[in-house]
XYZ file of C-alpha atoms in Angstrom:
351
model
C 13.642 63.565 173.569
C 15.268 65.318 176.326
C 17.819 63.565 178.397
C 18.099 63.324 182.545
C 20.969 63.129 184.563
C 20.580 59.940 186.513
C 23.683 59.595 188.891
C 23.531 60.789 191.701
C 20.721 63.009 190.621
C 18.236 60.634 192.280
C 19.880 60.590 196.002
C 19.147 63.513 197.835
C 21.146 66.892 198.003
C 22.297 66.350 200.975
C 24.031 63.039 200.231
C 25.317 64.620 197.023
C 26.863 67.305 199.170
C 28.566 64.697 201.133
C 29.896 63.108 198.492
C 31.297 66.263 196.854
C 32.704 67.426 200.384
C 34.451 64.001 200.997
C 35.975 64.212 197.431
C 37.359 67.786 197.757
C 38.831 66.577 201.068
C 40.364 63.543 199.245
C 41.291 66.257 196.501
C 43.331 68.558 198.812
C 45.058 65.459 200.617
C 46.071 64.364 197.169
C 47.095 67.393 196.040
C 49.627 68.506 199.106
C 51.160 64.924 198.801
C 51.970 65.300 195.170
C 55.395 67.159 195.817
C 57.086 64.933 198.767
C 55.289 61.757 196.725
C 57.455 62.523 193.440
C 60.643 63.332 195.531
C 60.437 59.904 197.154
C 59.882 58.267 194.001
C 62.548 59.916 192.110
C 65.339 59.808 194.587
C 64.552 56.991 196.923
C 62.208 54.377 194.464
C 63.752 54.867 191.396
C 67.522 56.053 193.046
C 68.222 59.019 191.019
C 70.533 61.535 192.121
C 69.193 64.570 194.023
C 70.349 68.095 191.587
C 70.888 65.943 188.426
C 69.520 66.722 185.405
C 68.023 63.436 185.179
C 66.308 63.494 188.677
C 65.066 66.904 188.156
C 63.498 66.505 185.205
C 61.838 62.743 186.412
C 60.915 64.891 189.762
C 59.317 67.562 187.860
C 57.258 65.130 185.357
C 55.965 62.991 188.585
C 55.241 66.330 190.539
C 53.440 68.221 187.398
C 51.582 65.307 185.754
C 49.150 64.819 188.816
C 48.862 68.578 189.772
C 48.153 69.779 186.478
C 45.241 66.427 186.133
C 43.921 67.421 189.283
C 43.908 71.182 188.971
C 42.158 70.285 185.467
C 39.351 68.089 187.351
C 38.613 70.247 189.999
C 38.274 73.612 188.239
C 36.189 72.227 185.371
C 33.996 70.617 187.984
C 33.765 73.851 190.331
C 33.372 75.924 186.494
C 30.888 73.540 185.324
C 28.642 73.837 189.123
C 28.728 77.335 188.925
C 27.816 77.589 185.439
C 24.674 75.636 185.848
C 23.150 78.754 187.570
C 23.655 80.628 184.103
C 23.088 79.680 180.856
C 25.485 80.429 178.381
C 23.193 83.096 176.737
C 23.268 84.971 180.266
C 27.372 84.710 180.715
C 27.801 86.263 177.064
C 25.728 88.722 177.981
C 27.357 89.450 180.933
C 30.836 89.855 179.298
C 30.143 90.299 176.017
C 27.506 93.046 176.299
C 30.123 95.423 178.002
C 32.055 97.922 176.343
C 35.037 96.677 174.668
C 37.678 96.195 177.132
C 35.945 96.053 180.038
C 35.599 92.347 179.884
C 39.458 92.083 179.169
C 40.153 94.348 182.035
C 37.953 92.016 184.416
C 39.773 88.712 183.235
C 43.049 90.194 182.933
C 42.763 91.306 186.882
C 41.359 87.951 187.822
C 44.426 86.365 185.943
C 46.636 88.362 187.971
C 45.006 87.097 191.372
C 45.463 83.398 190.318
C 48.687 81.959 191.252
C 49.004 79.473 188.241
C 51.590 78.782 185.724
C 50.707 78.787 182.111
C 49.736 74.923 181.917
C 48.010 75.261 184.995
C 45.732 78.245 183.628
C 44.831 75.830 180.899
C 41.797 74.476 182.821
C 40.240 77.639 183.305
C 40.808 78.855 180.054
C 38.779 75.413 178.921
C 36.187 76.277 181.311
C 35.597 80.220 179.977
C 35.168 78.830 176.557
C 33.020 76.195 177.433
C 30.783 78.591 179.491
C 30.358 81.083 176.517
C 32.724 83.661 177.695
C 33.863 85.435 174.319
C 37.330 84.336 172.938
C 39.286 87.550 173.268
C 38.556 87.990 176.907
C 39.182 84.349 177.723
C 42.708 85.067 176.252
C 43.095 87.904 178.154
C 42.688 85.716 181.619
C 45.238 82.919 179.824
C 47.996 85.617 179.110
C 47.627 87.367 182.613
C 47.537 84.428 184.956
C 51.040 83.511 184.357
C 52.734 86.413 183.108
C 51.967 88.694 186.243
C 52.389 86.869 189.595
C 53.460 87.677 193.049
C 56.960 86.011 192.981
C 57.755 88.497 190.141
C 56.465 91.488 191.780
C 58.068 90.805 195.275
C 61.394 89.983 193.516
C 61.485 93.282 191.460
C 60.236 95.316 194.672
C 62.653 93.892 196.654
C 65.662 94.853 193.706
C 64.605 97.491 192.226
C 61.630 99.437 194.425
C 57.860 100.118 194.010
C 58.395 101.943 190.707
C 59.836 99.095 189.243
C 57.447 96.676 190.538
C 54.436 98.942 189.250
C 55.645 99.405 185.952
C 56.200 95.423 185.691
C 52.577 94.835 186.782
C 50.971 97.774 184.579
C 53.162 96.226 181.273
C 51.897 92.798 182.001
C 47.980 93.865 182.430
C 48.368 95.903 179.404
C 49.967 92.705 177.410
C 47.133 90.672 178.434
C 44.203 93.070 177.902
C 45.199 94.726 174.616
C 46.247 90.832 173.453
C 42.851 89.857 174.159
C 41.163 92.644 172.758
C 43.261 92.087 169.359
C 42.267 88.394 169.194
C 38.792 89.260 170.041
C 38.668 91.814 167.333
C 39.974 89.209 164.925
C 36.922 86.860 165.128
C 38.816 83.600 165.392
C 36.286 81.453 166.944
C 36.341 79.121 164.230
C 39.702 77.783 165.059
C 38.637 76.503 168.456
C 38.205 72.545 168.251
C 34.796 71.709 167.481
C 34.234 69.545 170.484
C 34.689 72.498 172.708
C 31.385 74.295 171.049
C 29.600 70.836 171.301
C 30.171 70.725 175.239
C 29.770 74.584 175.412
C 26.150 73.596 174.128
C 25.570 70.786 176.278
C 26.546 67.916 174.272
C 22.825 67.378 173.564
C 21.843 67.100 176.833
C 18.672 69.546 177.779
C 19.158 71.935 180.789
C 16.736 71.405 183.603
C 14.948 73.929 184.999
C 15.739 74.510 188.863
C 17.723 71.500 189.106
C 18.570 70.118 192.264
C 22.416 70.240 193.995
C 22.206 66.423 193.119
C 21.636 67.288 189.150
C 24.025 70.206 189.080
C 26.988 67.877 190.321
C 26.035 65.144 187.965
C 26.203 67.363 185.417
C 29.196 68.589 186.360
C 31.140 65.348 186.690
C 30.004 64.053 183.377
C 31.460 67.678 181.874
C 34.551 67.247 184.056
C 35.006 63.280 182.746
C 33.995 64.335 178.973
C 37.121 67.282 178.873
C 39.724 65.636 181.126
C 39.188 62.448 178.673
C 39.986 64.475 175.523
C 42.752 66.501 177.149
C 44.890 64.190 179.435
C 47.237 62.808 176.966
C 48.028 66.360 175.521
C 48.659 67.642 179.337
C 51.252 64.314 179.649
C 52.884 64.977 176.373
C 53.337 68.903 177.141
C 54.846 67.960 180.561
C 57.110 65.574 179.265
C 58.486 67.801 177.045
C 58.902 70.629 179.724
C 60.421 68.677 182.396
C 63.207 67.737 179.674
C 63.841 71.080 179.228
C 63.318 72.111 183.064
C 65.979 69.387 183.865
C 68.536 70.664 181.055
C 68.186 74.567 181.279
C 71.261 75.807 180.338
C 71.768 78.709 182.506
C 75.408 79.709 181.486
C 74.585 79.659 178.293
C 71.379 81.841 178.181
C 73.149 84.187 180.415
C 76.276 84.121 177.953
C 73.774 85.060 175.301
C 71.238 87.856 177.023
C 74.195 89.395 179.005
C 75.103 91.333 176.143
C 74.334 94.969 175.591
C 72.752 94.617 171.908
C 69.635 95.748 170.156
C 68.505 92.292 169.502
C 68.813 91.047 173.135
C 65.056 91.894 173.897
C 63.740 89.481 170.829
C 66.450 87.270 171.620
C 65.565 86.859 175.125
C 61.757 86.018 173.801
C 62.670 83.690 171.142
C 64.808 81.714 173.939
C 62.049 81.674 176.566
C 59.403 80.454 174.277
C 60.850 76.816 174.256
C 61.429 76.563 177.925
C 59.081 75.864 180.892
C 59.123 77.266 184.405
C 57.038 79.466 186.705
C 58.167 82.723 187.899
C 60.068 80.791 191.096
C 61.941 78.544 188.734
C 63.113 80.851 186.449
C 64.435 83.318 189.378
C 68.008 81.735 189.132
C 68.178 82.290 185.557
C 66.957 85.660 185.787
C 69.538 86.562 188.534
C 72.162 85.007 186.366
C 71.383 87.320 183.645
C 71.390 90.430 186.085
C 74.874 89.300 187.432
C 75.944 89.355 183.626
C 74.650 92.408 182.801
C 71.647 92.013 181.199
C 69.427 95.081 180.927
C 66.224 94.639 182.874
C 63.867 94.956 180.419
C 65.686 91.868 178.317
C 65.515 90.176 181.434
C 61.750 90.499 182.013
C 61.071 90.136 178.639
C 62.745 86.960 178.829
C 61.036 85.550 182.293
C 57.684 86.790 180.556
C 58.251 84.525 177.225
C 59.096 81.603 179.658
C 56.078 81.976 182.003
C 53.626 82.749 179.614
C 54.657 81.263 176.089
C 55.767 77.808 176.940
C 55.882 75.092 174.509
C 54.228 72.573 177.057
C 51.632 75.180 177.346
C 50.935 75.296 173.190
C 50.962 71.433 173.395
C 48.270 71.243 175.882
C 46.055 74.399 174.211
C 46.453 72.236 170.812
C 44.049 69.891 171.886
C 41.248 72.875 171.951
C 42.654 75.242 169.475
C 43.742 75.011 165.847
C 47.314 75.886 165.152
C 46.071 79.169 163.408
C 44.538 80.455 166.648
C 48.016 79.256 168.595
C 50.170 81.246 166.271
C 48.024 84.529 166.512
C 48.417 83.934 170.223
C 51.974 83.546 170.391
C 52.898 86.316 167.992
C 50.605 88.729 169.445
C 51.926 87.916 173.116
C 55.614 88.058 171.782
C 55.196 91.464 170.111
C 53.719 92.795 173.223
C 56.372 91.164 175.429
C 59.432 92.639 173.095
C 57.551 96.226 173.110
C 57.330 95.589 177.097
C 61.350 94.787 177.086
C 62.143 97.754 175.115
C 60.133 100.060 177.257
C 61.755 98.954 180.370
C 65.245 99.198 178.809
C 64.333 102.907 177.898
C 62.775 103.804 181.445
C 65.885 102.221 183.352
C 68.216 104.020 180.990
C 67.104 107.500 181.149
């Protein structure tokens, strides 16, 4: 028996748009208030000292939890509304029917243009899978979004010139594209949690033909509620771990290990970067310390890429939608690519 959307499908499209626009304004206001509110709660209400390890960790947690949940809900709502114009079959035909690699290139390019850290990219990843976009293409986006970003490009341009910045861009894009193609060829869809495919299939709801805007928004809201309700706890746990690491990151110890000239510096940089959590801007102080200790550029970039593309909190959040086998493949393929990029940079800069 067909199920129909009730609220706010019975309202006029004009009323639905007013509600959505009002909610969007409230979302933007809330998003811009997160940072000052987190700092106020941490340093004035709780009374922790600015610059202290505990203060940095608590402020990071109070900032990142609402930020990620707002991004998650907002992006899933937008993607779900947009997807109401395209059936899953049509979406798969658009990206999946192209020559191998084209969809990965498009997804990686979109990832470069989106200023998200690894955990912030997870909501879009869920939306991509839920929309029926091939898994390998989806992973190309997930890898490129945090790995290649404007902060790192500007930093490299200022320190080493446009050639090195361009090489970083090409290397990061290559890792995202090749890793996505490999994951796609392995046919690992069975390692995506079942509830994701159920959502993608419509959760038993029969799609309406030519739905009104009210019906589109109602379906998007139900979809958003369902997904956020299933993953929010993993988001909180992941960010809690990331906040602790962020507040107590041992910059001097990292510089002491990776500042040495040794063949194992690159894989060591990747191994040390995986448990950490930061975006490119947050890891720059560590990068500067490593460079001051004489670390090779490839070692530094490998460390930075691992921090922003393979963070432990991201893995915890992804665990809600992916089974351990697929997460292990993802980490292994991307880490191998980052190690190769690190060695490539070291060779190029030494010549």
